[in-house]
Amino acid sequence: MKNQIERRGVSDPKVLRAVEKVPRHLFVPPGYMEYSYSDRPLPIGDGQTISQPYIVAYMTEVLEIKKWHRVLEIGTGSGYQTAVLAELSYRVYTVEIIEELQEKAKVVLDGLGYKNIEYVVGDGYEGYEQEAPYDRIILTAAPKEIPEKLLQQLAFGGKIVLPVGASYYQELVLIEKNRLGEIQIIPLMAVSFVPMVKQYQI
Ligand code: SAH
């Protein structure tokens, strides 16, 4: 799988090592195990999907995560992206709106021995104020617009990567907040993520 991802242009050795280390098959439902190392998204229940490995690697790479960074993740899902983030950072705060999905993810992540993950059941539009600001923020569900609270919870010098736009057709964008607090938005590519929902929609 490392080769598939490398061929598509992800080159940061730390990211490639992390992706290689995390056993993706543990995060996919039993019926899909045989596909777990092919580069495609797979269903994880409740209409949600585990992202395609290339996208996980690419989004992780553009964040340029350092060992001392505190990372906020919106959309735990299977927990696969969470594991990759936990490999590279100091601590991951992962927010998921569907409690059962997060419980399942936690069992797998606990089993793999990750101690630097904090689990939050809640609405990602709110971020997680208690531990803000974050050095890095990643969304793996797509809002129609950039959530204001997440911009507020980003540290100076921080970065956010997220898909933003209509349901199932979005642009992946990188947001950078400089030392003065100014925001820059850099479009990266077209993507298709599940939409981010509001609490009342589930
Ligand atoms: N990164 C995950 C992909 C998850 S799919 C993986 O690799 O498996 C997107 C996830 O975002 C789903 O689990 C969905 O339930 C969650 N989600 C959707 N809207 C949300 C919201 N408002 N707050 C938090 N999580 C949300």
Short mmCIF file of N, CA and C in Angstrom, two decimals, residues 118-178:
data_model
loop_
_atom_site.label_atom_id
_atom_site.label_comp_id
_atom_site.label_asym_id
_atom_site.label_seq_id
_atom_site.Cartn_x
_atom_site.Cartn_y
_atom_site.Cartn_z
N GLU A 118 -7.72 11.40 22.78
CA GLU A 118 -8.85 11.72 23.64
C GLU A 118 -10.13 11.67 22.80
N TYR A 119 -11.15 10.95 23.30
CA TYR A 119 -12.37 10.70 22.54
C TYR A 119 -13.48 11.62 23.00
N VAL A 120 -14.11 12.28 22.04
CA VAL A 120 -15.18 13.22 22.36
C VAL A 120 -16.39 12.88 21.49
N VAL A 121 -17.53 12.60 22.12
CA VAL A 121 -18.75 12.45 21.34
C VAL A 121 -19.41 13.81 21.29
N GLY A 122 -19.62 14.32 20.09
CA GLY A 122 -20.20 15.65 20.00
C GLY A 122 -20.29 16.11 18.57
N ASP A 123 -20.69 17.36 18.43
CA ASP A 123 -20.89 17.96 17.12
C ASP A 123 -19.63 18.73 16.71
N GLY A 124 -19.04 18.27 15.63
CA GLY A 124 -17.80 18.88 15.15
C GLY A 124 -17.91 20.35 14.79
N TYR A 125 -19.12 20.83 14.50
CA TYR A 125 -19.27 22.26 14.20
C TYR A 125 -18.85 23.10 15.40
N GLU A 126 -18.94 22.49 16.59
CA GLU A 126 -18.57 23.20 17.82
C GLU A 126 -17.09 23.06 18.13
N GLY A 127 -16.41 22.17 17.41
CA GLY A 127 -15.02 21.88 17.76
C GLY A 127 -14.96 21.26 19.14
N TYR A 128 -13.89 21.57 19.87
CA TYR A 128 -13.78 21.10 21.26
C TYR A 128 -13.05 22.18 22.03
N GLU A 129 -13.88 23.11 22.49
CA GLU A 129 -13.40 24.34 23.11
C GLU A 129 -12.43 24.09 24.28
N GLN A 130 -12.74 23.05 25.08
CA GLN A 130 -11.99 22.78 26.31
C GLN A 130 -10.47 22.74 26.12
N GLU A 131 -10.03 22.19 25.00
CA GLU A 131 -8.58 21.98 24.82
C GLU A 131 -7.99 22.91 23.76
N ALA A 132 -8.78 23.85 23.25
CA ALA A 132 -8.29 24.77 22.22
C ALA A 132 -7.25 25.71 22.82
N PRO A 133 -6.33 26.26 22.04
CA PRO A 133 -6.22 26.13 20.58
C PRO A 133 -5.43 24.90 20.14
N TYR A 134 -5.67 24.48 18.92
CA TYR A 134 -4.99 23.31 18.32
C TYR A 134 -3.98 23.75 17.27
N ASP A 135 -2.89 23.00 17.19
CA ASP A 135 -1.88 23.30 16.17
C ASP A 135 -2.36 22.88 14.79
N ARG A 136 -3.13 21.80 14.77
CA ARG A 136 -3.63 21.28 13.49
C ARG A 136 -5.07 20.81 13.68
N ILE A 137 -5.89 20.98 12.63
CA ILE A 137 -7.27 20.50 12.66
C ILE A 137 -7.54 19.79 11.34
N ILE A 138 -8.22 18.64 11.41
CA ILE A 138 -8.55 17.89 10.20
C ILE A 138 -10.02 17.50 10.27
N LEU A 139 -10.72 17.64 9.14
CA LEU A 139 -12.12 17.21 9.06
C LEU A 139 -12.21 16.11 8.02
N THR A 140 -12.89 15.02 8.36
CA THR A 140 -13.07 13.96 7.37
C THR A 140 -14.56 13.78 7.04
N ALA A 141 -15.35 14.77 7.41
CA ALA A 141 -16.72 14.90 6.92
C ALA A 141 -16.79 16.33 6.39
N ALA A 142 -17.63 16.55 5.37
CA ALA A 142 -17.58 17.83 4.67
C ALA A 142 -18.70 18.79 5.07
N PRO A 143 -18.34 19.94 5.63
CA PRO A 143 -19.35 20.99 5.86
C PRO A 143 -19.56 21.78 4.57
N LYS A 144 -20.68 22.48 4.49
CA LYS A 144 -20.95 23.31 3.29
C LYS A 144 -20.07 24.55 3.29
N GLU A 145 -19.80 25.03 4.52
CA GLU A 145 -18.91 26.18 4.66
C GLU A 145 -17.93 25.91 5.79
N ILE A 146 -16.84 26.65 5.82
CA ILE A 146 -15.83 26.45 6.86
C ILE A 146 -16.43 26.85 8.22
N PRO A 147 -16.48 25.91 9.19
CA PRO A 147 -17.09 26.26 10.48
C PRO A 147 -16.26 27.30 11.25
N GLU A 148 -16.93 28.39 11.59
CA GLU A 148 -16.29 29.53 12.23
C GLU A 148 -15.57 29.13 13.54
N LYS A 149 -16.22 28.26 14.32
CA LYS A 149 -15.64 27.90 15.62
C LYS A 149 -14.30 27.18 15.44
N LEU A 150 -14.17 26.44 14.35
CA LEU A 150 -12.91 25.73 14.13
C LEU A 150 -11.79 26.72 13.80
N LEU A 151 -12.13 27.76 13.05
CA LEU A 151 -11.13 28.81 12.76
C LEU A 151 -10.67 29.46 14.06
N GLN A 152 -11.63 29.68 14.96
CA GLN A 152 -11.30 30.31 16.24
C GLN A 152 -10.43 29.41 17.10
N GLN A 153 -10.64 28.09 16.99
CA GLN A 153 -9.91 27.14 17.85
C GLN A 153 -8.55 26.75 17.27
N LEU A 154 -8.19 27.35 16.15
CA LEU A 154 -6.88 27.07 15.53
C LEU A 154 -5.84 28.04 16.10
N ALA A 155 -4.69 27.49 16.48
CA ALA A 155 -3.60 28.32 17.02
C ALA A 155 -3.01 29.21 15.94
N PHE A 156 -2.35 30.29 16.34
CA PHE A 156 -1.58 31.09 15.39
C PHE A 156 -0.47 30.19 14.85
N GLY A 157 -0.24 30.26 13.55
CA GLY A 157 0.75 29.37 12.94
C GLY A 157 0.17 27.99 12.65
N GLY A 158 -1.14 27.83 12.84
CA GLY A 158 -1.77 26.52 12.67
C GLY A 158 -2.31 26.27 11.27
N LYS A 159 -2.71 25.02 11.03
CA LYS A 159 -3.26 24.64 9.71
C LYS A 159 -4.49 23.76 9.90
N ILE A 160 -5.43 23.92 8.97
CA ILE A 160 -6.62 23.04 8.92
C ILE A 160 -6.68 22.43 7.52
N VAL A 161 -7.00 21.14 7.43
CA VAL A 161 -7.33 20.58 6.12
C VAL A 161 -8.75 20.05 6.20
N LEU A 162 -9.54 20.37 5.18
CA LEU A 162 -10.94 19.91 5.18
C LEU A 162 -11.52 19.89 3.78
N PRO A 163 -12.51 18.98 3.59
CA PRO A 163 -13.31 19.04 2.36
C PRO A 163 -14.44 20.02 2.62
N VAL A 164 -14.72 20.90 1.68
CA VAL A 164 -15.79 21.87 1.90
C VAL A 164 -16.61 22.01 0.62
N GLY A 165 -17.95 22.02 0.79
CA GLY A 165 -18.82 22.18 -0.38
C GLY A 165 -20.08 21.34 -0.27
N ALA A 166 -20.68 21.09 -1.43
CA ALA A 166 -21.97 20.39 -1.48
C ALA A 166 -21.80 18.93 -1.07
N SER A 167 -22.93 18.25 -0.77
CA SER A 167 -22.89 16.84 -0.40
C SER A 167 -22.19 16.03 -1.49
N TYR A 168 -21.21 15.30 -1.13
CA TYR A 168 -20.49 14.36 -2.01
C TYR A 168 -19.69 14.99 -3.15
N TYR A 169 -19.69 16.31 -3.28
CA TYR A 169 -18.77 16.91 -4.24
C TYR A 169 -18.18 18.14 -3.60
N GLN A 170 -16.92 18.02 -3.24
CA GLN A 170 -16.33 19.14 -2.51
C GLN A 170 -14.92 19.45 -2.99
N GLU A 171 -14.40 20.54 -2.48
CA GLU A 171 -13.01 20.88 -2.70
C GLU A 171 -12.26 20.62 -1.40
N LEU A 172 -11.10 19.99 -1.53
CA LEU A 172 -10.24 19.85 -0.36
C LEU A 172 -9.45 21.14 -0.25
N VAL A 173 -9.46 21.77 0.93
CA VAL A 173 -8.72 23.02 1.08
C VAL A 173 -7.81 22.97 2.31
N LEU A 174 -6.72 23.70 2.19
CA LEU A 174 -5.80 23.88 3.31
C LEU A 174 -5.96 25.32 3.79
N ILE A 175 -6.14 25.47 5.10
CA ILE A 175 -6.26 26.80 5.67
C ILE A 175 -5.05 27.05 6.56
N GLU A 176 -4.43 28.18 6.39
CA GLU A 176 -3.28 28.51 7.25
C GLU A 176 -3.58 29.80 8.01
N LYS A 177 -3.28 29.77 9.29
CA LYS A 177 -3.42 30.99 10.10
C LYS A 177 -2.00 31.42 10.47
N ASN A 178 -1.62 32.61 10.07
CA ASN A 178 -0.24 33.01 10.33
C ASN A 178 -0.06 33.56 11.75
#
